[in-house]
Amino acid sequence: MKHLVHGYLRFRKDVFPQRKDNFHLLAERQAPDVLFITCADSRVVPDLILQTEPGDLFICRNAGNVVPPFGEAAGGVSATVEYAVEVLKVKHVILCGHSDCGAVKAVLDKKDMSRLPMTSKWLKYVEATWQYREPGDPIGDKKAQHTALIHANIVAQLHNLKTHPEIAAGLAKETLQVHGWYYDIMSGAIEVYDQHARRFGPLEDSI
Ligand SMILES: [Zn+2]
């Protein structure tokens, strides 16, 4: 815990004073344009990767960057999506998976989950993503299989996202866009899913 408290003290002493005006502006309201849904993995740090500031991203995290289909459970993800779209009026929803995802690996390796009943239930949403693998995806090499399933999971969760009525309405009215991203921890590169071509390509090529 010590390094956390030391970090906090550095923040109060050095960082906060420099950004005081921004924090004061944000103290009573937020108006982020982006809902960012990603894995709980400690190596994925959205504000660092995207160089964003407090107030920029409304973030929702869980094991495996899962969005349960609408109506299955009044869980934290559904509530966060609803609030982001209906109240904050975000213009973009980014669903971001990442390399070496443990949640996807547990499904791929068919790990014994008897000691993790809650995780096991949650990962059923990842198990259901096999059907979204592309026919050309490699089936031999374990690492390639893992990446293919991580990609499929991103595509599947985008589908689930669109079952939420506020997302479907936003897409129909063109007030909202959804994006599927894959973040590679080793290189720092982000790929974006092209929903028409059904493949991932460099994020920088999409602008
Ligand atoms: Zn993960």
Coordinates of C-alpha atoms and ligand atoms in Angstrom, one line a residue:
M1 CA 0.0 0.0 0.0
K2 CA 2.9 2.4 0.7
H3 CA 3.6 3.2 -2.9
L4 CA 0.0 4.1 -3.4
V5 CA 0.0 6.6 -0.5
H6 CA 3.3 8.0 -1.8
G7 CA 1.8 8.4 -5.2
Y8 CA -1.2 10.1 -3.8
L9 CA 1.0 12.6 -1.8
R10 CA 3.0 13.3 -5.1
F11 CA -0.4 13.9 -6.8
R12 CA -1.6 16.3 -4.1
K13 CA 1.8 18.2 -4.0
D14 CA 2.9 18.3 -7.7
V15 CA 0.1 17.3 -10.1
F16 CA -3.1 18.7 -8.6
P17 CA -1.8 22.3 -8.2
Q18 CA -0.8 22.3 -11.9
R19 CA -4.2 21.1 -13.0
K20 CA -6.3 22.9 -10.4
D21 CA -8.3 25.0 -12.9
N22 CA -9.3 21.9 -14.9
F23 CA -10.3 20.1 -11.7
H24 CA -12.3 23.1 -10.6
L25 CA -14.1 23.2 -13.9
L26 CA -14.9 19.5 -13.6
A27 CA -15.9 19.6 -9.9
E28 CA -19.6 20.2 -10.6
R29 CA -20.2 18.6 -14.0
Q30 CA -18.8 16.2 -16.5
A31 CA -19.4 16.1 -20.3
P32 CA -17.4 13.3 -21.8
D33 CA -17.9 12.5 -25.5
V34 CA -16.8 8.9 -25.1
L35 CA -17.9 5.8 -23.3
F36 CA -14.8 3.6 -23.1
I37 CA -15.5 -0.1 -22.3
T38 CA -12.5 -2.2 -21.6
C39 CA -11.1 -5.1 -19.6
A40 CA -10.1 -4.7 -15.9
D41 CA -6.6 -5.8 -16.9
S42 CA -4.0 -3.6 -15.1
R43 CA -1.9 -3.2 -18.2
V44 CA -4.6 -1.4 -20.1
V45 CA -4.5 2.3 -19.0
P46 CA -6.9 4.2 -21.2
D47 CA -5.9 7.8 -20.2
L48 CA -2.2 6.9 -20.8
I49 CA -2.7 5.1 -24.1
L50 CA -4.9 7.9 -25.5
Q51 CA -3.3 10.8 -23.7
T52 CA -6.7 11.9 -22.4
E53 CA -7.4 14.1 -19.4
P54 CA -9.9 13.8 -16.5
G55 CA -13.3 14.5 -17.9
D56 CA -12.6 13.0 -21.4
L57 CA -13.6 9.4 -21.0
F58 CA -16.5 7.7 -19.2
I59 CA -15.0 4.3 -18.4
C60 CA -16.6 1.0 -17.8
R61 CA -14.3 -2.0 -17.0
N62 CA -14.8 -5.7 -16.2
A63 CA -13.0 -9.0 -16.8
G64 CA -13.0 -9.6 -20.6
N65 CA -14.6 -6.3 -21.7
V66 CA -18.0 -7.9 -21.7
V67 CA -21.3 -6.3 -22.5
P68 CA -24.1 -8.7 -21.6
P69 CA -27.0 -8.7 -24.1
F70 CA -29.8 -6.3 -23.1
G71 CA -32.4 -7.6 -20.7
E72 CA -30.3 -10.5 -19.3
A73 CA -29.3 -8.8 -16.1
A74 CA -29.7 -5.3 -14.6
G75 CA -25.9 -5.2 -14.1
G76 CA -23.3 -2.5 -13.9
V77 CA -22.5 -2.6 -17.6
S78 CA -26.1 -2.1 -18.7
A79 CA -26.6 0.7 -16.2
T80 CA -23.4 2.4 -17.3
V81 CA -24.2 2.2 -21.0
E82 CA -27.7 3.6 -20.3
Y83 CA -26.5 6.5 -18.2
A84 CA -23.7 7.3 -20.7
V85 CA -26.1 7.5 -23.7
E86 CA -29.2 8.9 -22.1
V87 CA -27.8 11.4 -19.6
L88 CA -24.3 12.2 -20.7
K89 CA -25.2 12.0 -24.4
V90 CA -21.9 10.5 -25.4
K91 CA -21.2 10.5 -29.1
H92 CA -18.9 7.4 -29.3
V93 CA -18.8 4.1 -27.5
I94 CA -15.4 2.3 -27.8
L95 CA -15.3 -1.4 -26.9
C96 CA -11.6 -2.2 -26.4
G97 CA -10.1 -5.7 -26.0
H98 CA -6.4 -6.4 -25.6
S99 CA -3.7 -8.9 -26.2
D100 CA -3.0 -11.6 -23.7
C101 CA -6.5 -11.2 -22.2
G102 CA -6.7 -13.6 -19.2
A103 CA -10.5 -13.8 -19.4
V104 CA -10.4 -15.0 -23.0
K105 CA -7.5 -17.3 -22.2
A106 CA -9.5 -19.0 -19.4
V107 CA -12.2 -19.8 -22.0
L108 CA -9.7 -20.9 -24.6
D109 CA -7.9 -23.2 -22.2
K110 CA -11.2 -24.5 -20.7
K111 CA -9.8 -23.8 -17.2
D112 CA -11.3 -25.5 -14.2
M113 CA -13.6 -22.8 -12.8
S114 CA -15.1 -24.7 -9.9
R115 CA -13.4 -22.4 -7.4
L116 CA -14.6 -19.3 -9.3
P117 CA -18.3 -19.6 -9.6
M118 CA -18.9 -15.9 -10.3
T119 CA -16.1 -15.7 -12.9
S120 CA -17.4 -18.9 -14.5
K121 CA -20.9 -17.4 -14.9
W122 CA -19.5 -14.1 -16.3
L123 CA -17.2 -15.9 -18.8
K124 CA -20.2 -17.6 -20.4
Y125 CA -20.5 -14.3 -22.2
V126 CA -17.0 -14.8 -23.6
E127 CA -17.6 -18.5 -24.4
A128 CA -20.5 -17.5 -26.6
T129 CA -18.1 -15.6 -28.9
W130 CA -16.6 -18.6 -30.7
Q131 CA -19.2 -18.1 -33.4
Y132 CA -17.8 -14.7 -34.2
R133 CA -14.4 -16.0 -35.3
E134 CA -13.6 -15.3 -38.9
P135 CA -13.3 -18.4 -41.2
G136 CA -9.7 -17.5 -42.1
D137 CA -8.6 -17.2 -38.5
P138 CA -5.7 -19.5 -37.6
I139 CA -6.6 -22.7 -35.8
G140 CA -3.2 -24.3 -35.1
D141 CA -0.9 -22.1 -33.0
K142 CA -2.2 -21.5 -29.5
K143 CA -1.1 -17.8 -29.4
A144 CA -2.8 -17.1 -32.8
Q145 CA -5.9 -18.9 -31.5
H146 CA -5.9 -16.7 -28.4
T147 CA -5.7 -13.5 -30.5
A148 CA -8.4 -14.7 -32.9
L149 CA -10.7 -15.3 -29.9
I150 CA -9.9 -11.9 -28.4
H151 CA -10.8 -10.4 -31.8
A152 CA -14.0 -12.5 -31.9
N153 CA -14.9 -11.4 -28.4
I154 CA -14.6 -7.7 -29.4
V155 CA -17.0 -8.3 -32.4
A156 CA -19.4 -10.3 -30.2
Q157 CA -19.5 -7.6 -27.5
L158 CA -20.2 -5.0 -30.2
H159 CA -23.2 -7.1 -31.2
N160 CA -24.3 -7.3 -27.6
L161 CA -23.9 -3.6 -27.2
K162 CA -26.3 -3.0 -30.2
T163 CA -29.0 -5.0 -28.4
H164 CA -29.3 -2.2 -25.9
P165 CA -32.2 0.0 -27.0
E166 CA -30.4 3.4 -26.3
I167 CA -27.5 2.2 -28.5
A168 CA -29.7 1.0 -31.3
A169 CA -31.7 4.3 -31.2
G170 CA -28.5 6.4 -31.2
L171 CA -27.2 4.4 -34.2
A172 CA -30.5 4.8 -36.1
K173 CA -30.5 8.6 -35.4
E174 CA -26.8 8.8 -36.2
T175 CA -26.1 10.6 -32.9
L176 CA -23.9 7.8 -31.8
Q177 CA -21.1 5.6 -33.2
V178 CA -19.7 2.4 -31.8
H179 CA -16.1 1.2 -32.4
G180 CA -14.3 -2.1 -31.7
W181 CA -10.7 -1.7 -30.8
Y182 CA -7.8 -4.1 -30.1
Y183 CA -4.9 -2.9 -28.0
D184 CA -1.6 -4.7 -28.2
I185 CA 0.3 -4.5 -24.9
M186 CA 3.7 -5.5 -26.5
S187 CA 3.8 -2.8 -29.2
G188 CA 1.3 -0.2 -27.8
A189 CA -0.5 -0.3 -31.2
I190 CA -4.3 -0.1 -31.5
E191 CA -6.3 -1.8 -34.3
V192 CA -9.9 -0.9 -35.1
Y193 CA -12.5 -3.3 -36.4
D194 CA -13.9 -2.5 -39.8
Q195 CA -17.5 -3.6 -39.5
H196 CA -18.1 -3.7 -43.3
A197 CA -14.8 -5.5 -44.3
R198 CA -15.0 -7.6 -41.1
R199 CA -11.3 -7.3 -40.3
F200 CA -9.0 -5.3 -37.9
G201 CA -6.6 -2.7 -39.2
P202 CA -4.4 0.2 -37.8
L203 CA -6.4 2.8 -36.0
E204 CA -4.5 5.6 -37.7
D205 CA -5.8 4.4 -41.1
S206 CA -9.4 5.0 -39.9
I207 CA -9.2 8.8 -39.7
Ligands
ZN1 ZN -8.4 -8.9 -20.4

